[in-house]
């Protein structure tokens, strides 16, 4: 809300004034004991101002919306399925740290380990705005825990990010353009869910888009969620078209395409997570996998603002 944004600005302005007064008093009284207090205040202010600046970059039409995310395995077999589950935990960690809520919509188990795919919602203000830069291919290099010979393996997983759209009047779905299939749910949700054909799969013929939902408690609820997911995915296609047009007009040579590799996570022979678009990197792999991806998100928003 606008009132919240104004209150945040007023609060920051007051904190800056308070810090300035303490600095003036310290200089007048030559009081070195205030230095530590001032340093801490300035660090906190710097972080707060940076976060406020990032929010100004979230000016897209749907940036404020919740985010629907789908992760699916690429090349790498069991390794890739395990990688999908690792990325899912990473995003869960990020959501928890930032006060967002997660709701799982659909999962497909891997053969023996991990997940072939998972679709979930991250709910909270600006969730899509922060998460949209995660779309693309994520690459993992590590010693395989599934290889008895302890060889190094490379795995890939694709991350798709869409804004959750309740209703987009610009998106018209012709009933003749979709097929709705029901099937037996294999996900969580209780005995009723797992013993009836409550899961829903919707195929959109003009685009080839397929969306599924199985974790709601009834077929009707699954259908409602799946239709929202379809609208969200069609909206994401329109967003990407507009982005491409804007960058073409600006002469921006940086490309962000679905299917492009965006980030590498190396666990062996050294530790490094590197974003291939912005160049930002860190050797603290453990923190990243626990959800500390804010710096990657910030660098993306700053680099690709337009």
CSV table of C-alpha atoms in Angstrom, one decimal:
chain,number,residue,atom,x,y,z
A,1,UNK,CA,0.0,0.0,0.0
A,2,UNK,CA,1.1,3.6,-0.7
A,3,UNK,CA,0.7,4.5,3.0
A,4,UNK,CA,3.2,1.7,4.0
A,5,UNK,CA,5.7,3.0,1.4
A,6,UNK,CA,5.4,6.5,2.7
A,7,UNK,CA,5.8,5.3,6.3
A,8,UNK,CA,8.9,3.4,5.3
A,9,UNK,CA,10.4,6.5,3.7
A,10,UNK,CA,9.6,8.7,6.7
A,11,UNK,CA,11.1,6.1,9.1
A,12,UNK,CA,14.3,6.0,7.1
A,13,UNK,CA,14.5,9.8,7.0
A,14,UNK,CA,14.2,10.0,10.7
A,15,UNK,CA,16.9,7.3,11.2
A,16,UNK,CA,19.3,9.3,9.0
A,17,UNK,CA,18.6,12.5,11.0
A,18,UNK,CA,19.2,10.6,14.2
A,19,UNK,CA,22.5,9.2,12.9
A,20,UNK,CA,23.6,12.7,11.8
A,21,UNK,CA,22.9,14.1,15.3
A,22,UNK,CA,24.9,11.4,17.0
A,23,UNK,CA,27.8,12.1,14.6
A,24,UNK,CA,27.7,15.8,15.3
A,25,UNK,CA,27.6,15.2,19.1
A,26,UNK,CA,30.5,12.8,18.8
A,27,UNK,CA,32.6,15.3,16.9
A,28,UNK,CA,31.8,18.2,19.2
A,29,UNK,CA,32.6,16.2,22.4
A,30,UNK,CA,35.4,14.2,20.7
A,31,UNK,CA,33.8,11.0,22.0
A,32,UNK,CA,35.3,7.9,20.4
A,33,UNK,CA,32.9,5.7,22.3
A,34,UNK,CA,30.1,6.7,19.8
A,35,UNK,CA,32.0,5.3,16.8
A,36,UNK,CA,30.8,1.7,17.3
A,37,UNK,CA,27.2,2.9,17.7
A,38,UNK,CA,27.4,5.1,14.6
A,39,UNK,CA,29.0,2.3,12.6
A,40,UNK,CA,26.2,-0.1,13.5
A,41,UNK,CA,23.5,2.6,12.7
A,42,UNK,CA,25.1,3.3,9.3
A,43,UNK,CA,25.3,-0.4,8.4
A,44,UNK,CA,21.6,-0.8,9.2
A,45,UNK,CA,20.8,2.3,7.3
A,46,UNK,CA,22.8,1.2,4.3
A,47,UNK,CA,21.0,-2.1,4.1
A,48,UNK,CA,17.5,-0.5,4.6
A,49,UNK,CA,18.2,2.1,1.9
A,50,UNK,CA,19.4,-0.6,-0.4
A,51,UNK,CA,16.3,-2.6,0.1
A,52,UNK,CA,14.1,0.4,-0.5
A,53,UNK,CA,16.1,1.1,-3.7
A,54,UNK,CA,15.5,-2.5,-4.9
A,55,UNK,CA,11.7,-2.0,-4.3
A,56,UNK,CA,11.8,0.9,-6.7
A,57,UNK,CA,13.1,-1.5,-9.4
A,58,UNK,CA,10.0,-3.7,-8.9
A,59,UNK,CA,7.8,-1.5,-11.2
A,60,UNK,CA,6.5,-4.2,-13.5
A,61,UNK,CA,2.8,-4.7,-13.8
A,62,UNK,CA,2.8,-8.0,-12.0
A,63,UNK,CA,5.9,-7.6,-9.8
A,64,UNK,CA,3.8,-7.2,-6.6
A,65,UNK,CA,2.0,-10.6,-7.3
A,66,UNK,CA,2.6,-14.0,-5.8
A,67,UNK,CA,4.9,-16.3,-7.8
A,68,UNK,CA,4.2,-19.7,-9.3
A,69,UNK,CA,7.4,-21.7,-9.8
A,70,UNK,CA,8.0,-24.9,-11.6
A,71,UNK,CA,11.3,-26.8,-11.4
A,72,UNK,CA,11.8,-29.8,-13.6
A,73,UNK,CA,14.8,-32.0,-14.2
A,74,UNK,CA,17.0,-31.9,-17.2
A,75,UNK,CA,20.0,-34.0,-18.3
A,76,UNK,CA,21.4,-36.1,-15.5
A,77,UNK,CA,18.9,-38.8,-14.6
A,78,UNK,CA,18.7,-39.5,-10.9
A,79,UNK,CA,21.2,-36.8,-10.3
A,80,UNK,CA,19.0,-34.2,-12.0
A,81,UNK,CA,16.0,-35.3,-10.0
A,82,UNK,CA,18.0,-34.9,-6.7
A,83,UNK,CA,19.0,-31.5,-8.0
A,84,UNK,CA,15.4,-30.4,-8.5
A,85,UNK,CA,14.7,-31.3,-4.8
A,86,UNK,CA,17.8,-29.4,-3.7
A,87,UNK,CA,16.6,-26.3,-5.6
A,88,UNK,CA,13.1,-26.7,-4.1
A,89,UNK,CA,14.6,-26.7,-0.6
A,90,UNK,CA,16.7,-23.6,-1.5
A,91,UNK,CA,13.6,-21.6,-2.5
A,92,UNK,CA,11.8,-22.8,0.5
A,93,UNK,CA,14.6,-21.5,2.6
A,94,UNK,CA,14.5,-18.1,0.8
A,95,UNK,CA,10.8,-17.9,1.3
A,96,UNK,CA,11.0,-18.6,5.0
A,97,UNK,CA,13.7,-16.1,5.6
A,98,UNK,CA,11.6,-13.4,3.9
A,99,UNK,CA,8.3,-14.2,5.5
A,100,UNK,CA,6.7,-15.7,2.4
A,101,UNK,CA,4.4,-18.7,2.4
A,102,UNK,CA,4.8,-21.7,0.2
A,103,UNK,CA,2.0,-23.9,-1.1
A,104,UNK,CA,2.8,-27.0,-3.2
A,105,UNK,CA,0.6,-27.6,-6.2
A,106,UNK,CA,2.1,-30.6,-8.0
A,107,UNK,CA,5.0,-33.0,-7.7
A,108,UNK,CA,6.3,-35.9,-9.8
A,109,UNK,CA,8.7,-38.2,-7.9
A,110,UNK,CA,12.0,-39.2,-9.4
A,111,UNK,CA,13.0,-42.8,-10.1
A,112,UNK,CA,14.7,-43.7,-6.9
A,113,UNK,CA,15.4,-40.3,-5.5
A,114,UNK,CA,14.4,-36.6,-5.8
A,115,UNK,CA,11.7,-35.1,-7.9
A,116,UNK,CA,11.3,-35.1,-11.7
A,117,UNK,CA,9.3,-31.9,-11.2
A,118,UNK,CA,7.6,-29.7,-8.6
A,119,UNK,CA,5.2,-26.8,-9.0
A,120,UNK,CA,4.6,-24.5,-6.0
A,121,UNK,CA,3.4,-21.0,-5.0
A,122,UNK,CA,5.5,-18.4,-3.1
A,123,UNK,CA,2.9,-16.0,-1.6
A,124,UNK,CA,3.8,-12.6,-0.4
A,125,UNK,CA,4.2,-9.0,-1.6
A,126,UNK,CA,6.6,-8.6,-4.5
A,127,UNK,CA,7.2,-12.4,-4.6
A,128,UNK,CA,7.1,-12.5,-8.4
A,129,UNK,CA,9.2,-9.3,-8.7
A,130,UNK,CA,12.0,-10.9,-6.7
A,131,UNK,CA,11.7,-14.4,-8.1
A,132,UNK,CA,11.4,-13.6,-11.8
A,133,UNK,CA,15.2,-13.5,-12.3
A,134,UNK,CA,15.4,-17.2,-11.2
A,135,UNK,CA,13.9,-18.4,-14.5
A,136,UNK,CA,16.3,-20.4,-16.6
A,137,UNK,CA,18.6,-23.4,-16.3
A,138,UNK,CA,20.6,-24.1,-13.1
A,139,UNK,CA,23.7,-26.3,-13.4
A,140,UNK,CA,25.2,-28.4,-10.7
A,141,UNK,CA,28.7,-29.9,-10.6
A,142,UNK,CA,29.5,-32.3,-7.7
A,143,UNK,CA,30.7,-35.7,-6.7
A,144,UNK,CA,27.6,-37.9,-7.1
A,145,UNK,CA,26.2,-39.5,-3.9
A,146,UNK,CA,24.6,-42.1,-6.2
A,147,UNK,CA,27.9,-43.1,-7.9
A,148,UNK,CA,29.8,-45.9,-6.1
A,149,UNK,CA,32.9,-44.8,-7.9
A,150,UNK,CA,32.6,-41.2,-6.6
A,151,UNK,CA,32.9,-39.6,-10.0
A,152,UNK,CA,32.0,-36.0,-10.7
A,153,UNK,CA,28.6,-35.4,-12.3
A,154,UNK,CA,27.0,-32.5,-14.0
A,155,UNK,CA,23.2,-32.1,-13.7
A,156,UNK,CA,20.7,-29.6,-15.0
A,157,UNK,CA,17.3,-28.3,-13.8
A,158,UNK,CA,15.0,-25.7,-15.4
A,159,UNK,CA,13.2,-23.1,-13.3
A,160,UNK,CA,10.1,-21.5,-14.6
A,161,UNK,CA,8.6,-18.4,-12.8
A,162,UNK,CA,5.1,-17.0,-13.4
A,163,UNK,CA,3.1,-14.3,-11.7
A,164,UNK,CA,-0.1,-15.7,-10.0
A,165,UNK,CA,-3.0,-14.1,-11.9
A,166,UNK,CA,-6.5,-14.4,-10.5
A,167,UNK,CA,-8.0,-12.8,-13.6
A,168,UNK,CA,-6.4,-11.3,-16.7
A,169,UNK,CA,-9.1,-9.7,-19.0
A,170,UNK,CA,-6.5,-9.7,-21.8
A,171,UNK,CA,-6.2,-13.4,-21.7
A,172,UNK,CA,-9.1,-15.2,-23.3
A,173,UNK,CA,-9.1,-19.0,-23.2
A,174,UNK,CA,-11.5,-20.6,-25.7
A,175,UNK,CA,-12.9,-23.8,-24.3
A,176,UNK,CA,-12.3,-25.5,-27.7
A,177,UNK,CA,-8.6,-24.7,-27.3
A,178,UNK,CA,-8.1,-26.8,-24.1
A,179,UNK,CA,-8.4,-30.4,-23.0
A,180,UNK,CA,-9.0,-31.2,-19.4
A,181,UNK,CA,-7.9,-34.7,-18.2
A,182,UNK,CA,-8.4,-36.2,-14.7
A,183,UNK,CA,-6.1,-38.8,-13.1
A,184,UNK,CA,-5.3,-40.4,-9.8
A,185,UNK,CA,-3.4,-38.1,-7.5
A,186,UNK,CA,-0.1,-39.3,-6.1
A,187,UNK,CA,0.6,-36.3,-3.9
A,188,UNK,CA,-0.2,-35.2,-0.4
A,189,UNK,CA,-3.8,-34.4,0.7
A,190,UNK,CA,-5.3,-37.3,2.5
A,191,UNK,CA,-7.0,-40.5,1.8
A,192,UNK,CA,-9.8,-39.0,-0.4
A,193,UNK,CA,-7.4,-37.3,-2.6
A,194,UNK,CA,-5.3,-40.4,-3.2
A,195,UNK,CA,-8.2,-42.7,-4.0
A,196,UNK,CA,-10.2,-40.6,-6.5
A,197,UNK,CA,-9.4,-39.1,-9.9
A,198,UNK,CA,-9.1,-35.7,-8.4
A,199,UNK,CA,-5.9,-34.5,-10.1
A,200,UNK,CA,-6.2,-32.2,-13.1
A,201,UNK,CA,-4.2,-31.8,-16.3
A,202,UNK,CA,-5.0,-29.0,-18.7
A,203,UNK,CA,-3.5,-28.9,-22.2
A,204,UNK,CA,-3.6,-25.7,-24.2
A,205,UNK,CA,-3.5,-26.6,-27.9
A,206,UNK,CA,-2.4,-23.2,-29.5
A,207,UNK,CA,0.7,-23.0,-27.3
A,208,UNK,CA,1.3,-26.6,-26.3
A,209,UNK,CA,1.3,-25.5,-22.6
A,210,UNK,CA,0.4,-28.2,-20.1
A,211,UNK,CA,-0.4,-27.4,-16.4
A,212,UNK,CA,-1.2,-29.9,-13.7
A,213,UNK,CA,-2.5,-29.7,-10.1
A,214,UNK,CA,-3.1,-32.5,-7.7
A,215,UNK,CA,-2.6,-31.3,-4.2
A,216,UNK,CA,-5.9,-29.6,-3.5
A,217,UNK,CA,-8.6,-31.5,-1.7
A,218,UNK,CA,-11.1,-31.9,-4.6
A,219,UNK,CA,-11.2,-32.1,-8.3
A,220,UNK,CA,-13.0,-28.7,-8.5
A,221,UNK,CA,-10.3,-27.0,-6.5
A,222,UNK,CA,-7.5,-28.6,-8.5
A,223,UNK,CA,-9.3,-27.4,-11.7
A,224,UNK,CA,-9.6,-23.9,-10.4
A,225,UNK,CA,-5.9,-23.8,-9.5
A,226,UNK,CA,-4.9,-25.3,-12.8
A,227,UNK,CA,-6.9,-22.7,-14.8
A,228,UNK,CA,-5.2,-19.9,-12.8
A,229,UNK,CA,-1.8,-21.5,-13.6
A,230,UNK,CA,-2.7,-21.6,-17.3
A,231,UNK,CA,-3.7,-17.9,-17.2
A,232,UNK,CA,-0.5,-17.1,-15.4
A,233,UNK,CA,1.6,-19.0,-17.9
A,234,UNK,CA,-0.1,-17.3,-20.9
A,235,UNK,CA,0.5,-14.0,-19.1
A,236,UNK,CA,4.2,-14.8,-18.6
A,237,UNK,CA,4.5,-15.4,-22.4
A,238,UNK,CA,3.0,-11.9,-23.0
A,239,UNK,CA,5.4,-10.4,-20.4
A,240,UNK,CA,8.4,-12.0,-22.1
A,241,UNK,CA,7.3,-10.6,-25.5
A,242,UNK,CA,7.1,-7.1,-24.0
A,243,UNK,CA,10.5,-7.5,-22.4
A,244,UNK,CA,12.0,-8.6,-25.8
A,245,UNK,CA,10.4,-5.6,-27.5
A,246,UNK,CA,11.6,-3.1,-24.9
A,247,UNK,CA,15.2,-4.4,-25.0
A,248,UNK,CA,15.2,-4.3,-28.8
A,249,UNK,CA,14.1,-0.6,-28.7
A,250,UNK,CA,16.9,0.1,-26.2
A,251,UNK,CA,19.5,-1.8,-28.2
A,252,UNK,CA,20.1,-3.9,-25.1
A,253,UNK,CA,22.3,-6.8,-26.1
A,254,UNK,CA,21.7,-8.8,-22.9
A,255,UNK,CA,19.4,-11.7,-23.5
A,256,UNK,CA,17.4,-13.7,-21.0
A,257,UNK,CA,15.8,-16.6,-22.8
A,258,UNK,CA,13.9,-19.6,-21.5
A,259,UNK,CA,16.3,-22.5,-21.6
A,260,UNK,CA,19.4,-20.5,-21.2
A,261,UNK,CA,21.8,-21.4,-18.4
A,262,UNK,CA,21.8,-18.7,-15.8
A,263,UNK,CA,23.8,-20.0,-12.8
A,264,UNK,CA,26.4,-22.7,-12.0
A,265,UNK,CA,26.7,-24.4,-8.6
A,266,UNK,CA,30.0,-26.1,-8.2
A,267,UNK,CA,30.6,-28.3,-5.2
A,268,UNK,CA,33.8,-30.0,-6.4
A,269,UNK,CA,36.7,-29.7,-7.0
A,270,UNK,CA,36.1,-26.2,-5.5
A,271,UNK,CA,33.1,-24.5,-4.1
A,272,UNK,CA,31.5,-21.7,-6.2
A,273,UNK,CA,28.1,-20.4,-7.1
A,274,UNK,CA,28.2,-18.0,-10.0
A,275,UNK,CA,25.5,-16.1,-11.9
A,276,UNK,CA,26.5,-16.2,-15.6
A,277,UNK,CA,24.4,-13.1,-16.4
A,278,UNK,CA,25.6,-10.6,-13.7
A,279,UNK,CA,29.0,-12.2,-12.9
A,280,UNK,CA,28.1,-12.2,-9.2
A,281,UNK,CA,29.6,-15.2,-7.3
A,282,UNK,CA,30.2,-16.6,-3.9
A,283,UNK,CA,32.1,-19.6,-2.5
A,284,UNK,CA,29.6,-20.0,0.4
A,285,UNK,CA,27.7,-22.8,-1.3
A,286,UNK,CA,26.1,-24.0,1.9
A,287,UNK,CA,24.5,-20.7,2.6
A,288,UNK,CA,23.1,-20.4,-0.9
A,289,UNK,CA,21.6,-23.9,-0.7
A,290,UNK,CA,20.0,-22.9,2.6
A,291,UNK,CA,18.2,-20.0,0.8
A,292,UNK,CA,20.7,-17.1,1.0
A,293,UNK,CA,20.1,-16.0,-2.6
A,294,UNK,CA,19.2,-12.3,-2.0
A,295,UNK,CA,22.5,-11.0,-3.5
A,296,UNK,CA,21.9,-12.9,-6.7
A,297,UNK,CA,18.4,-11.5,-6.9
A,298,UNK,CA,19.6,-7.9,-6.1
A,299,UNK,CA,22.4,-8.1,-8.8
A,300,UNK,CA,19.9,-9.3,-11.4
A,301,UNK,CA,17.3,-6.6,-10.6
A,302,UNK,CA,20.0,-3.9,-10.8
A,303,UNK,CA,21.6,-5.3,-14.0
A,304,UNK,CA,18.4,-5.8,-15.9
A,305,UNK,CA,16.4,-2.8,-14.9
A,306,UNK,CA,14.8,-1.0,-17.8
